């Protein structure tokens, strides 16, 4: 674990002041609390599982250190806690009965619930992570279902984070695999930022970029060892996830850690994919399949010479604002998703003249950009193998998605967020449909995978 790297990143962060990750770190909870909150009353928040795994010990450590402890707030172990707003209301109402500082012991969902509830009570909180399952520990915002729609509710990141490697190592394998997939997704999200930067849509911020990208290969380099429970690989993973969250804090946007692969994930999330599975389909597993999908699309685009586009023809066939809105509406089946997608798509809409201007810039920068993006990426096949080695799903069928819906995801995902990604590049160069067709043709990346999947079921 590079404490220096994390400490340097903390200097850039807006909310989080301390991170302690090491074997035996649970014992450091009282000291980390004292340094970052001083005295006061504490309430441990957990669920039945995480209380068992680490919550009891945290409670005991804090008690022994002389803190006044409230009765722990423990959500039931079964059914698995879901990130829905009613849970936030329940916890918020309980927190309002006192003024104790929450110390959450758990991973993604619990952290998100406590993050938002604490914010609604205008209280800072501390997090003790129990699985290296996503990069949200040190990120702001909570991903919560409210009014039937999954959304990111705003709230600051925890003031302090502690994670005990021994606890993380023993977390369920699918949780660690999910964290790995979330982290490996920064390969494609980085490529998207390079594209947005070159086209002058969103400049790269050197600090935000470095925090996430500089050591990404090192953090993700040993998936098989990670799956086998190796401590150093777990350490690399959690360092990457924590740094990724701090990168978002530093840049004050998730651009540093989320591109088109996350748009696939968010689309499927909003469509309710895997919500009723047991356990529910994780964020990371959706991101993993999205990353392979995006890497495969990049491969086809990088084969082409985008300096050679027929700009006039593309300009003439570019949809008007109204046509663009119509094309978004026909693609979505859920009314809430449709409205959100229209709003996001129109927020990034450019006129035919602006398109021509952007494409002329693309022609100019393409040779350099092609090289940079090529260096940033890895082949889709390699990405797929790494995910498999870590124990992650890599095909739509494995996450319960039909091939047809998967194919449509390329176009649908482009519409749901205004963030500029490779999906926009492909759309604006008139190549999105062609590339998707090529990917799903019998000899294409997904065409071959469909065949293999078919063979397996025979
Ligand atoms: Zn993510």
Short mmCIF file of C-alpha atoms and ligand atoms in Angstrom, two decimals:
data_model
loop_
_atom_site.label_atom_id
_atom_site.label_comp_id
_atom_site.label_asym_id
_atom_site.label_seq_id
_atom_site.Cartn_x
_atom_site.Cartn_y
_atom_site.Cartn_z
CA UNK A 1 0.00 0.00 0.00
CA UNK A 2 1.39 3.35 -0.91
CA UNK A 3 0.49 5.59 2.00
CA UNK A 4 2.32 8.45 0.31
CA UNK A 5 0.14 8.24 -2.76
CA UNK A 6 -3.01 8.21 -0.70
CA UNK A 7 -1.82 11.02 1.55
CA UNK A 8 -0.90 13.12 -1.47
CA UNK A 9 -4.35 12.42 -2.93
CA UNK A 10 -6.01 13.45 0.33
CA UNK A 11 -4.45 16.89 -0.10
CA UNK A 12 -6.53 17.25 -3.27
CA UNK A 13 -9.75 15.88 -1.80
CA UNK A 14 -12.58 18.13 -0.67
CA UNK A 15 -14.32 15.99 1.99
CA UNK A 16 -12.13 13.06 3.04
CA UNK A 17 -9.31 13.87 5.45
CA UNK A 18 -7.98 10.46 6.46
CA UNK A 19 -7.71 6.97 5.00
CA UNK A 20 -6.18 4.03 6.80
CA UNK A 21 -5.92 0.72 4.99
CA UNK A 22 -3.84 -2.09 6.45
CA UNK A 23 -4.07 -5.52 7.98
CA UNK A 24 -5.51 -5.11 11.47
CA UNK A 25 -6.82 -1.60 10.72
CA UNK A 26 -9.99 -2.15 12.78
CA UNK A 27 -7.90 -1.45 15.87
CA UNK A 28 -7.13 2.02 14.51
CA UNK A 29 -10.79 3.10 14.38
CA UNK A 30 -10.79 4.94 17.77
CA UNK A 31 -7.62 6.83 16.92
CA UNK A 32 -8.76 7.77 13.40
CA UNK A 33 -12.08 8.88 14.88
CA UNK A 34 -10.39 11.02 17.53
CA UNK A 35 -8.11 12.71 15.01
CA UNK A 36 -10.94 13.58 12.66
CA UNK A 37 -13.97 14.13 14.85
CA UNK A 38 -12.60 14.72 18.33
CA UNK A 39 -14.94 13.49 21.05
CA UNK A 40 -18.68 13.01 20.99
CA UNK A 41 -21.17 10.22 20.90
CA UNK A 42 -20.97 7.52 18.21
CA UNK A 43 -23.51 5.25 16.56
CA UNK A 44 -22.27 2.22 14.61
CA UNK A 45 -24.44 1.46 11.55
CA UNK A 46 -24.22 -1.97 9.93
CA UNK A 47 -26.33 -4.82 8.62
CA UNK A 48 -26.62 -8.27 10.13
CA UNK A 49 -23.68 -9.55 8.10
CA UNK A 50 -21.27 -6.68 8.41
CA UNK A 51 -22.01 -6.33 12.12
CA UNK A 52 -20.91 -9.93 12.54
CA UNK A 53 -17.81 -9.49 10.35
CA UNK A 54 -16.47 -6.21 11.74
CA UNK A 55 -19.21 -4.11 13.36
CA UNK A 56 -19.04 -5.81 16.75
CA UNK A 57 -15.33 -5.33 16.90
CA UNK A 58 -15.60 -1.66 15.92
CA UNK A 59 -18.24 -1.18 18.61
CA UNK A 60 -16.00 -2.85 21.19
CA UNK A 61 -12.86 -0.91 20.17
CA UNK A 62 -14.70 2.39 20.45
CA UNK A 63 -16.29 1.45 23.74
CA UNK A 64 -12.94 0.39 25.18
CA UNK A 65 -11.47 3.70 24.05
CA UNK A 66 -14.00 5.43 26.29
CA UNK A 67 -16.50 6.74 23.75
CA UNK A 68 -20.19 7.06 24.58
CA UNK A 69 -21.83 4.57 22.26
CA UNK A 70 -25.45 4.50 21.13
CA UNK A 71 -27.11 1.17 20.57
CA UNK A 72 -25.82 0.07 17.10
CA UNK A 73 -28.25 0.59 14.22
CA UNK A 74 -28.29 -2.77 12.43
CA UNK A 75 -30.30 -3.38 9.25
CA UNK A 76 -31.48 -7.00 8.85
CA UNK A 77 -29.08 -9.41 7.11
CA UNK A 78 -31.89 -10.83 4.97
CA UNK A 79 -33.11 -9.89 2.47
CA UNK A 80 -29.98 -8.15 1.25
CA UNK A 81 -30.20 -4.41 1.91
CA UNK A 82 -31.32 -2.46 -1.14
CA UNK A 83 -30.25 1.10 -1.89
CA UNK A 84 -33.71 2.62 -1.82
CA UNK A 85 -34.81 5.90 -0.38
CA UNK A 86 -37.08 4.40 2.28
CA UNK A 87 -33.97 3.01 4.01
CA UNK A 88 -32.47 6.48 4.08
CA UNK A 89 -35.64 7.88 5.64
CA UNK A 90 -35.64 5.17 8.30
CA UNK A 91 -32.02 5.77 9.25
CA UNK A 92 -32.37 9.56 9.07
CA UNK A 93 -35.34 9.46 11.46
CA UNK A 94 -33.33 7.32 13.86
CA UNK A 95 -30.30 9.62 13.62
CA UNK A 96 -32.46 12.65 14.36
CA UNK A 97 -33.26 11.20 17.79
CA UNK A 98 -29.70 12.00 18.91
CA UNK A 99 -26.57 13.81 17.75
CA UNK A 100 -24.18 10.84 17.52
CA UNK A 101 -21.68 10.64 14.65
CA UNK A 102 -22.41 7.62 12.43
CA UNK A 103 -19.62 5.11 11.83
CA UNK A 104 -20.84 2.83 9.06
CA UNK A 105 -19.40 -0.65 8.83
CA UNK A 106 -20.14 -2.09 5.40
CA UNK A 107 -19.64 -1.65 1.66
CA UNK A 108 -21.46 -0.01 -1.26
CA UNK A 109 -25.13 0.06 -0.34
CA UNK A 110 -24.67 0.67 3.37
CA UNK A 111 -22.12 3.37 2.73
CA UNK A 112 -24.47 5.09 0.28
CA UNK A 113 -27.39 4.93 2.72
CA UNK A 114 -25.36 6.35 5.59
CA UNK A 115 -23.69 8.92 3.33
CA UNK A 116 -27.02 10.41 2.34
CA UNK A 117 -28.76 10.02 5.74
CA UNK A 118 -25.89 11.75 7.53
CA UNK A 119 -25.99 14.54 4.99
CA UNK A 120 -29.72 15.00 5.55
CA UNK A 121 -28.95 15.37 9.27
CA UNK A 122 -26.07 17.75 8.43
CA UNK A 123 -23.60 15.44 10.14
CA UNK A 124 -20.21 14.18 8.97
CA UNK A 125 -19.62 10.43 9.13
CA UNK A 126 -16.90 7.83 9.07
CA UNK A 127 -16.74 4.64 7.04
CA UNK A 128 -15.22 1.27 7.84
CA UNK A 129 -15.17 -0.69 4.58
CA UNK A 130 -15.80 -4.43 4.57
CA UNK A 131 -15.30 -5.34 0.89
CA UNK A 132 -13.23 -3.96 -2.02
CA UNK A 133 -16.39 -3.94 -4.10
CA UNK A 134 -16.63 -0.47 -5.72
CA UNK A 135 -14.93 2.92 -5.77
CA UNK A 136 -17.65 4.75 -3.88
CA UNK A 137 -16.03 4.70 -0.41
CA UNK A 138 -14.21 7.95 -1.03
CA UNK A 139 -16.62 9.38 -3.60
CA UNK A 140 -19.34 11.97 -3.03
CA UNK A 141 -22.93 11.22 -3.98
CA UNK A 142 -25.08 8.18 -3.24
CA UNK A 143 -26.62 5.89 -5.83
CA UNK A 144 -30.17 5.40 -4.58
CA UNK A 145 -33.51 4.32 -6.01
CA UNK A 146 -36.05 7.08 -5.45
CA UNK A 147 -39.48 7.39 -7.06
CA UNK A 148 -38.84 4.20 -9.00
CA UNK A 149 -35.65 5.51 -10.57
CA UNK A 150 -32.02 4.89 -9.69
CA UNK A 151 -30.35 8.25 -9.23
CA UNK A 152 -27.27 9.83 -7.74
CA UNK A 153 -28.28 11.93 -4.75
CA UNK A 154 -25.78 14.56 -3.78
CA UNK A 155 -23.92 14.28 -0.47
CA UNK A 156 -20.30 14.60 0.61
CA UNK A 157 -17.86 11.70 0.93
CA UNK A 158 -16.98 10.38 4.41
CA UNK A 159 -14.56 12.42 6.49
CA UNK A 160 -12.48 9.33 7.29
CA UNK A 161 -12.22 5.81 5.87
CA UNK A 162 -10.70 2.74 7.49
CA UNK A 163 -10.42 -0.65 5.80
CA UNK A 164 -8.88 -3.75 7.31
CA UNK A 165 -7.17 -5.89 4.67
CA UNK A 166 -7.92 -9.05 6.62
CA UNK A 167 -11.62 -8.24 6.48
CA UNK A 168 -11.46 -7.32 2.77
CA UNK A 169 -9.60 -10.50 1.91
CA UNK A 170 -12.32 -12.60 3.45
CA UNK A 171 -15.19 -10.75 1.79
CA UNK A 172 -17.39 -12.77 -0.58
CA UNK A 173 -15.52 -13.43 -3.85
CA UNK A 174 -18.18 -11.82 -6.03
CA UNK A 175 -17.81 -8.53 -4.13
CA UNK A 176 -14.05 -8.39 -4.69
CA UNK A 177 -14.58 -9.33 -8.34
CA UNK A 178 -17.10 -6.47 -8.66
CA UNK A 179 -14.57 -3.99 -7.30
CA UNK A 180 -12.00 -5.27 -9.76
CA UNK A 181 -14.37 -4.74 -12.69
CA UNK A 182 -15.24 -1.23 -11.47
CA UNK A 183 -11.53 -0.39 -11.34
CA UNK A 184 -10.64 -1.98 -14.69
CA UNK A 185 -13.38 0.17 -16.24
CA UNK A 186 -11.04 3.15 -15.81
CA UNK A 187 -9.18 1.87 -18.88
CA UNK A 188 -12.06 2.81 -21.18
CA UNK A 189 -13.17 5.81 -19.15
CA UNK A 190 -9.64 7.21 -19.53
CA UNK A 191 -9.84 6.74 -23.30
CA UNK A 192 -13.13 8.65 -23.32
CA UNK A 193 -11.56 11.56 -21.50
CA UNK A 194 -8.69 11.63 -24.01
CA UNK A 195 -11.27 11.91 -26.80
CA UNK A 196 -13.28 14.61 -25.03
CA UNK A 197 -10.06 16.51 -24.35
CA UNK A 198 -8.80 16.33 -27.94
CA UNK A 199 -12.17 17.54 -29.26
CA UNK A 200 -12.13 20.40 -26.73
CA UNK A 201 -15.33 19.21 -25.08
CA UNK A 202 -13.79 18.60 -21.66
CA UNK A 203 -10.15 19.34 -20.93
CA UNK A 204 -8.12 16.80 -19.00
CA UNK A 205 -7.34 17.91 -15.47
CA UNK A 206 -3.82 16.62 -14.80
CA UNK A 207 -4.39 15.96 -11.09
CA UNK A 208 -7.71 14.17 -11.50
CA UNK A 209 -6.22 12.16 -14.35
CA UNK A 210 -3.05 11.16 -12.48
CA UNK A 211 -4.81 10.03 -9.33
CA UNK A 212 -6.80 7.44 -11.27
CA UNK A 213 -4.65 6.58 -14.28
CA UNK A 214 -0.98 6.66 -13.25
CA UNK A 215 -0.96 3.31 -11.43
CA UNK A 216 -3.97 1.64 -13.00
CA UNK A 217 -1.96 -1.15 -14.66
CA UNK A 218 -0.25 -1.98 -11.37
CA UNK A 219 -3.54 -2.05 -9.44
CA UNK A 220 -5.27 -4.31 -11.95
CA UNK A 221 -2.35 -6.49 -13.00
CA UNK A 222 -2.97 -9.67 -11.01
CA UNK A 223 -6.62 -10.73 -11.34
CA UNK A 224 -6.05 -14.46 -10.81
CA UNK A 225 -4.09 -13.86 -7.59
CA UNK A 226 -6.78 -11.49 -6.43
CA UNK A 227 -9.40 -14.16 -6.96
CA UNK A 228 -7.28 -16.60 -4.98
CA UNK A 229 -7.34 -14.20 -2.02
CA UNK A 230 -3.79 -12.90 -2.25
CA UNK A 231 -3.26 -10.03 0.19
CA UNK A 232 -1.05 -7.89 -2.00
CA UNK A 233 -3.48 -8.06 -4.90
CA UNK A 234 -6.30 -7.10 -2.55
CA UNK A 235 -4.18 -4.21 -1.35
CA UNK A 236 -3.60 -3.05 -4.92
CA UNK A 237 -7.28 -3.24 -5.67
CA UNK A 238 -8.39 -1.29 -2.63
CA UNK A 239 -5.71 1.32 -3.18
CA UNK A 240 -6.98 1.78 -6.73
CA UNK A 241 -10.60 2.04 -5.61
CA UNK A 242 -9.79 4.54 -2.87
CA UNK A 243 -7.63 6.62 -5.21
CA UNK A 244 -10.36 6.55 -7.81
CA UNK A 245 -12.84 7.98 -5.30
CA UNK A 246 -10.33 10.65 -4.28
CA UNK A 247 -9.81 11.47 -7.95
CA UNK A 248 -13.52 12.23 -8.25
CA UNK A 249 -13.35 14.43 -5.15
CA UNK A 250 -10.37 16.28 -6.53
CA UNK A 251 -11.98 16.98 -9.92
CA UNK A 252 -15.44 17.34 -8.35
CA UNK A 253 -16.91 15.15 -11.05
CA UNK A 254 -17.06 11.45 -11.83
CA UNK A 255 -15.47 12.12 -15.25
CA UNK A 256 -12.16 10.90 -13.78
CA UNK A 257 -13.60 7.43 -13.17
CA UNK A 258 -16.59 6.94 -15.42
CA UNK A 259 -17.11 6.92 -19.17
CA UNK A 260 -19.21 5.01 -21.68
CA UNK A 261 -18.74 1.69 -19.82
CA UNK A 262 -20.54 3.29 -16.86
CA UNK A 263 -23.26 4.54 -19.18
CA UNK A 264 -23.97 0.92 -20.10
CA UNK A 265 -24.06 0.12 -16.39
CA UNK A 266 -26.35 3.04 -15.56
CA UNK A 267 -28.68 2.22 -18.43
CA UNK A 268 -29.06 -1.39 -17.26
CA UNK A 269 -29.43 -0.23 -13.70
CA UNK A 270 -32.24 2.13 -14.65
CA UNK A 271 -33.87 -0.63 -16.67
CA UNK A 272 -33.82 -2.73 -13.47
CA UNK A 273 -31.47 -5.42 -14.80
CA UNK A 274 -30.63 -8.01 -12.15
CA UNK A 275 -32.43 -6.08 -9.42
CA UNK A 276 -34.34 -9.14 -8.23
CA UNK A 277 -31.42 -11.56 -8.60
CA UNK A 278 -29.96 -12.99 -5.42
CA UNK A 279 -27.58 -11.34 -4.73
CA UNK A 280 -28.66 -8.39 -6.90
CA UNK A 281 -26.44 -7.80 -9.92
CA UNK A 282 -23.59 -5.56 -8.75
CA UNK A 283 -22.51 -2.21 -10.16
CA UNK A 284 -19.07 -3.60 -10.97
CA UNK A 285 -20.35 -6.56 -12.94
CA UNK A 286 -22.38 -4.27 -15.17
CA UNK A 287 -19.38 -1.96 -15.59
CA UNK A 288 -17.20 -4.96 -16.52
CA UNK A 289 -19.43 -6.09 -19.37
CA UNK A 290 -19.77 -2.44 -20.42
CA UNK A 291 -15.97 -2.08 -20.51
CA UNK A 292 -15.55 -5.05 -22.83
CA UNK A 293 -18.33 -3.66 -25.03
CA UNK A 294 -16.66 -0.25 -25.22
CA UNK A 295 -13.15 -1.61 -25.78
CA UNK A 296 -14.52 -3.65 -28.70
CA UNK A 297 -16.12 -0.53 -30.18
CA UNK A 298 -12.88 1.44 -29.80
CA UNK A 299 -10.99 -1.28 -31.62
CA UNK A 300 -13.16 -0.88 -34.69
CA UNK A 301 -12.95 2.91 -34.62
CA UNK A 302 -9.17 2.88 -34.24
CA UNK A 303 -8.91 0.69 -37.35
CA UNK A 304 -10.53 3.47 -39.37
CA UNK A 305 -8.96 6.64 -40.62
CA UNK A 306 -11.18 9.32 -39.15
CA UNK A 307 -9.13 12.00 -40.88
CA UNK A 308 -10.82 10.82 -44.03
CA UNK A 309 -14.46 11.60 -43.18
CA UNK A 310 -16.92 13.09 -45.64
CA UNK A 311 -17.85 16.04 -43.47
CA UNK A 312 -20.34 17.56 -45.87
CA UNK A 313 -22.35 14.35 -46.11
CA UNK A 314 -22.32 13.92 -42.32
CA UNK A 315 -23.38 17.52 -41.86
CA UNK A 316 -26.27 17.10 -44.29
CA UNK A 317 -27.59 13.98 -42.65
CA UNK A 318 -27.19 15.26 -39.05
CA UNK A 319 -30.58 15.27 -37.28
CA UNK A 320 -32.25 18.49 -36.20
CA UNK A 321 -32.90 19.00 -32.51
CA UNK A 322 -36.48 17.75 -32.95
CA UNK A 323 -35.36 14.69 -34.91
CA UNK A 324 -32.77 13.90 -32.28
CA UNK A 325 -35.41 14.11 -29.57
CA UNK A 326 -37.70 11.81 -31.56
CA UNK A 327 -34.95 9.25 -32.08
CA UNK A 328 -34.29 9.18 -28.33
CA UNK A 329 -37.98 8.74 -27.51
CA UNK A 330 -38.45 5.72 -29.76
CA UNK A 331 -35.46 3.93 -28.24
CA UNK A 332 -36.63 3.84 -24.62
CA UNK A 333 -39.49 1.86 -23.20
CA UNK A 334 -39.68 3.31 -19.67
CA UNK A 335 -41.31 6.78 -19.51
CA UNK A 336 -38.98 8.07 -16.74
CA UNK A 337 -35.91 6.86 -18.55
CA UNK A 338 -37.21 8.43 -21.78
CA UNK A 339 -37.63 11.89 -20.21
CA UNK A 340 -34.23 11.77 -18.57
CA UNK A 341 -32.58 10.64 -21.80
CA UNK A 342 -34.21 13.43 -23.83
CA UNK A 343 -32.94 16.00 -21.34
CA UNK A 344 -29.39 14.61 -21.34
CA UNK A 345 -29.21 14.19 -25.11
CA UNK A 346 -30.48 17.69 -25.83
CA UNK A 347 -28.01 19.10 -23.31
CA UNK A 348 -25.19 17.85 -25.55
CA UNK A 349 -26.89 18.49 -28.87
CA UNK A 350 -24.86 20.43 -31.40
CA UNK A 351 -26.08 21.94 -34.66
CA UNK A 352 -25.01 20.64 -38.07
CA UNK A 353 -22.59 23.56 -38.39
CA UNK A 354 -21.08 22.85 -35.00
CA UNK A 355 -20.80 19.22 -36.00
CA UNK A 356 -18.83 20.17 -39.10
CA UNK A 357 -16.53 22.27 -36.99
CA UNK A 358 -15.97 19.43 -34.52
CA UNK A 359 -15.29 16.95 -37.31
CA UNK A 360 -12.74 19.27 -38.88
CA UNK A 361 -10.99 19.41 -35.52
CA UNK A 362 -11.18 15.63 -35.33
CA UNK A 363 -9.47 15.32 -38.72
CA UNK A 364 -6.69 17.53 -37.47
CA UNK A 365 -6.11 15.74 -34.16
CA UNK A 366 -6.89 12.18 -35.25
CA UNK A 367 -3.34 10.87 -35.88
CA UNK A 368 -2.17 11.93 -32.42
CA UNK A 369 -5.41 11.00 -30.70
CA UNK A 370 -5.49 7.56 -32.33
CA UNK A 371 -2.04 6.86 -30.96
CA UNK A 372 -2.81 8.11 -27.45
CA UNK A 373 -6.08 6.21 -27.22
CA UNK A 374 -4.36 3.09 -28.55
CA UNK A 375 -1.81 3.34 -25.73
CA UNK A 376 -4.46 3.94 -23.08
CA UNK A 377 -6.61 0.98 -24.12
CA UNK A 378 -6.05 -2.72 -24.16
CA UNK A 379 -7.61 -5.13 -26.65
CA UNK A 380 -11.19 -6.09 -25.77
CA UNK A 381 -10.16 -9.75 -25.73
CA UNK A 382 -7.46 -9.05 -23.16
CA UNK A 383 -9.80 -7.01 -20.99
CA UNK A 384 -12.26 -9.89 -21.15
CA UNK A 385 -9.60 -12.40 -20.09
CA UNK A 386 -8.54 -10.26 -17.13
CA UNK A 387 -12.13 -9.94 -15.97
CA UNK A 388 -12.63 -13.69 -16.33
CA UNK A 389 -9.49 -14.36 -14.34
CA UNK A 390 -10.87 -12.19 -11.54
CA UNK A 391 -14.15 -14.11 -11.60
CA UNK A 392 -16.30 -11.48 -13.34
CA UNK A 393 -18.98 -12.04 -15.96
CA UNK A 394 -17.99 -10.74 -19.41
CA UNK A 395 -20.98 -11.47 -21.63
CA UNK A 396 -24.54 -10.13 -21.53
CA UNK A 397 -26.08 -13.57 -20.99
CA UNK A 398 -24.10 -14.00 -17.78
CA UNK A 399 -25.74 -10.88 -16.35
CA UNK A 400 -29.20 -11.86 -17.54
CA UNK A 401 -29.35 -9.58 -20.57
CA UNK A 402 -30.56 -10.81 -23.98
CA UNK A 403 -28.26 -10.35 -26.99
CA UNK A 404 -30.78 -8.12 -28.72
CA UNK A 405 -31.08 -5.73 -25.78
CA UNK A 406 -27.32 -5.77 -25.43
CA UNK A 407 -26.92 -4.73 -29.05
CA UNK A 408 -29.44 -1.91 -28.58
CA UNK A 409 -27.54 -0.76 -25.46
CA UNK A 410 -24.86 0.81 -27.65
CA UNK A 411 -27.35 3.35 -28.95
CA UNK A 412 -29.43 3.67 -25.81
CA UNK A 413 -26.42 4.25 -23.57
CA UNK A 414 -25.33 7.15 -25.77
CA UNK A 415 -28.57 8.97 -24.95
CA UNK A 416 -28.72 8.76 -21.16
CA UNK A 417 -25.92 11.08 -20.20
CA UNK A 418 -24.59 14.35 -21.54
CA UNK A 419 -20.99 13.30 -20.86
CA UNK A 420 -19.02 13.06 -24.12
CA UNK A 421 -17.69 9.56 -24.78
CA UNK A 422 -16.69 7.28 -27.62
CA UNK A 423 -20.40 6.64 -28.19
CA UNK A 424 -20.78 10.30 -29.20
CA UNK A 425 -17.67 10.13 -31.34
CA UNK A 426 -19.08 7.10 -33.15
CA UNK A 427 -22.49 8.73 -33.58
CA UNK A 428 -21.09 12.02 -34.86
CA UNK A 429 -18.81 10.33 -37.36
CA UNK A 430 -21.77 8.32 -38.65
CA UNK A 431 -20.05 5.07 -37.64
CA UNK A 432 -22.03 3.89 -34.63
CA UNK A 433 -24.52 1.72 -36.51
CA UNK A 434 -21.83 0.35 -38.84
CA UNK A 435 -19.53 -0.56 -35.97
CA UNK A 436 -22.29 -2.17 -33.92
CA UNK A 437 -23.34 -4.20 -36.94
CA UNK A 438 -19.77 -5.29 -37.43
CA UNK A 439 -19.41 -6.30 -33.77
CA UNK A 440 -22.47 -8.54 -33.94
CA UNK A 441 -21.78 -10.00 -37.40
CA UNK A 442 -20.77 -13.72 -37.29
CA UNK A 443 -17.07 -12.85 -37.48
CA UNK A 444 -17.32 -9.81 -35.21
CA UNK A 445 -16.28 -9.64 -31.55
CA UNK A 446 -19.77 -10.30 -30.19
CA UNK A 447 -20.83 -12.48 -33.12
CA UNK A 448 -18.13 -14.96 -32.17
CA UNK A 449 -19.12 -14.77 -28.51
CA UNK A 450 -22.77 -15.49 -29.38
CA UNK A 451 -21.66 -18.57 -31.20
CA UNK A 452 -19.54 -19.75 -28.28
CA UNK A 453 -22.44 -19.13 -25.92
CA UNK A 454 -24.68 -21.09 -28.30
CA UNK A 455 -22.20 -23.97 -28.38
CA UNK A 456 -22.14 -24.13 -24.63
CA UNK A 457 -25.89 -24.55 -24.37
CA UNK A 458 -25.93 -27.37 -26.93
ZN1 LIG B 1 -18.18 2.65 -10.85
#
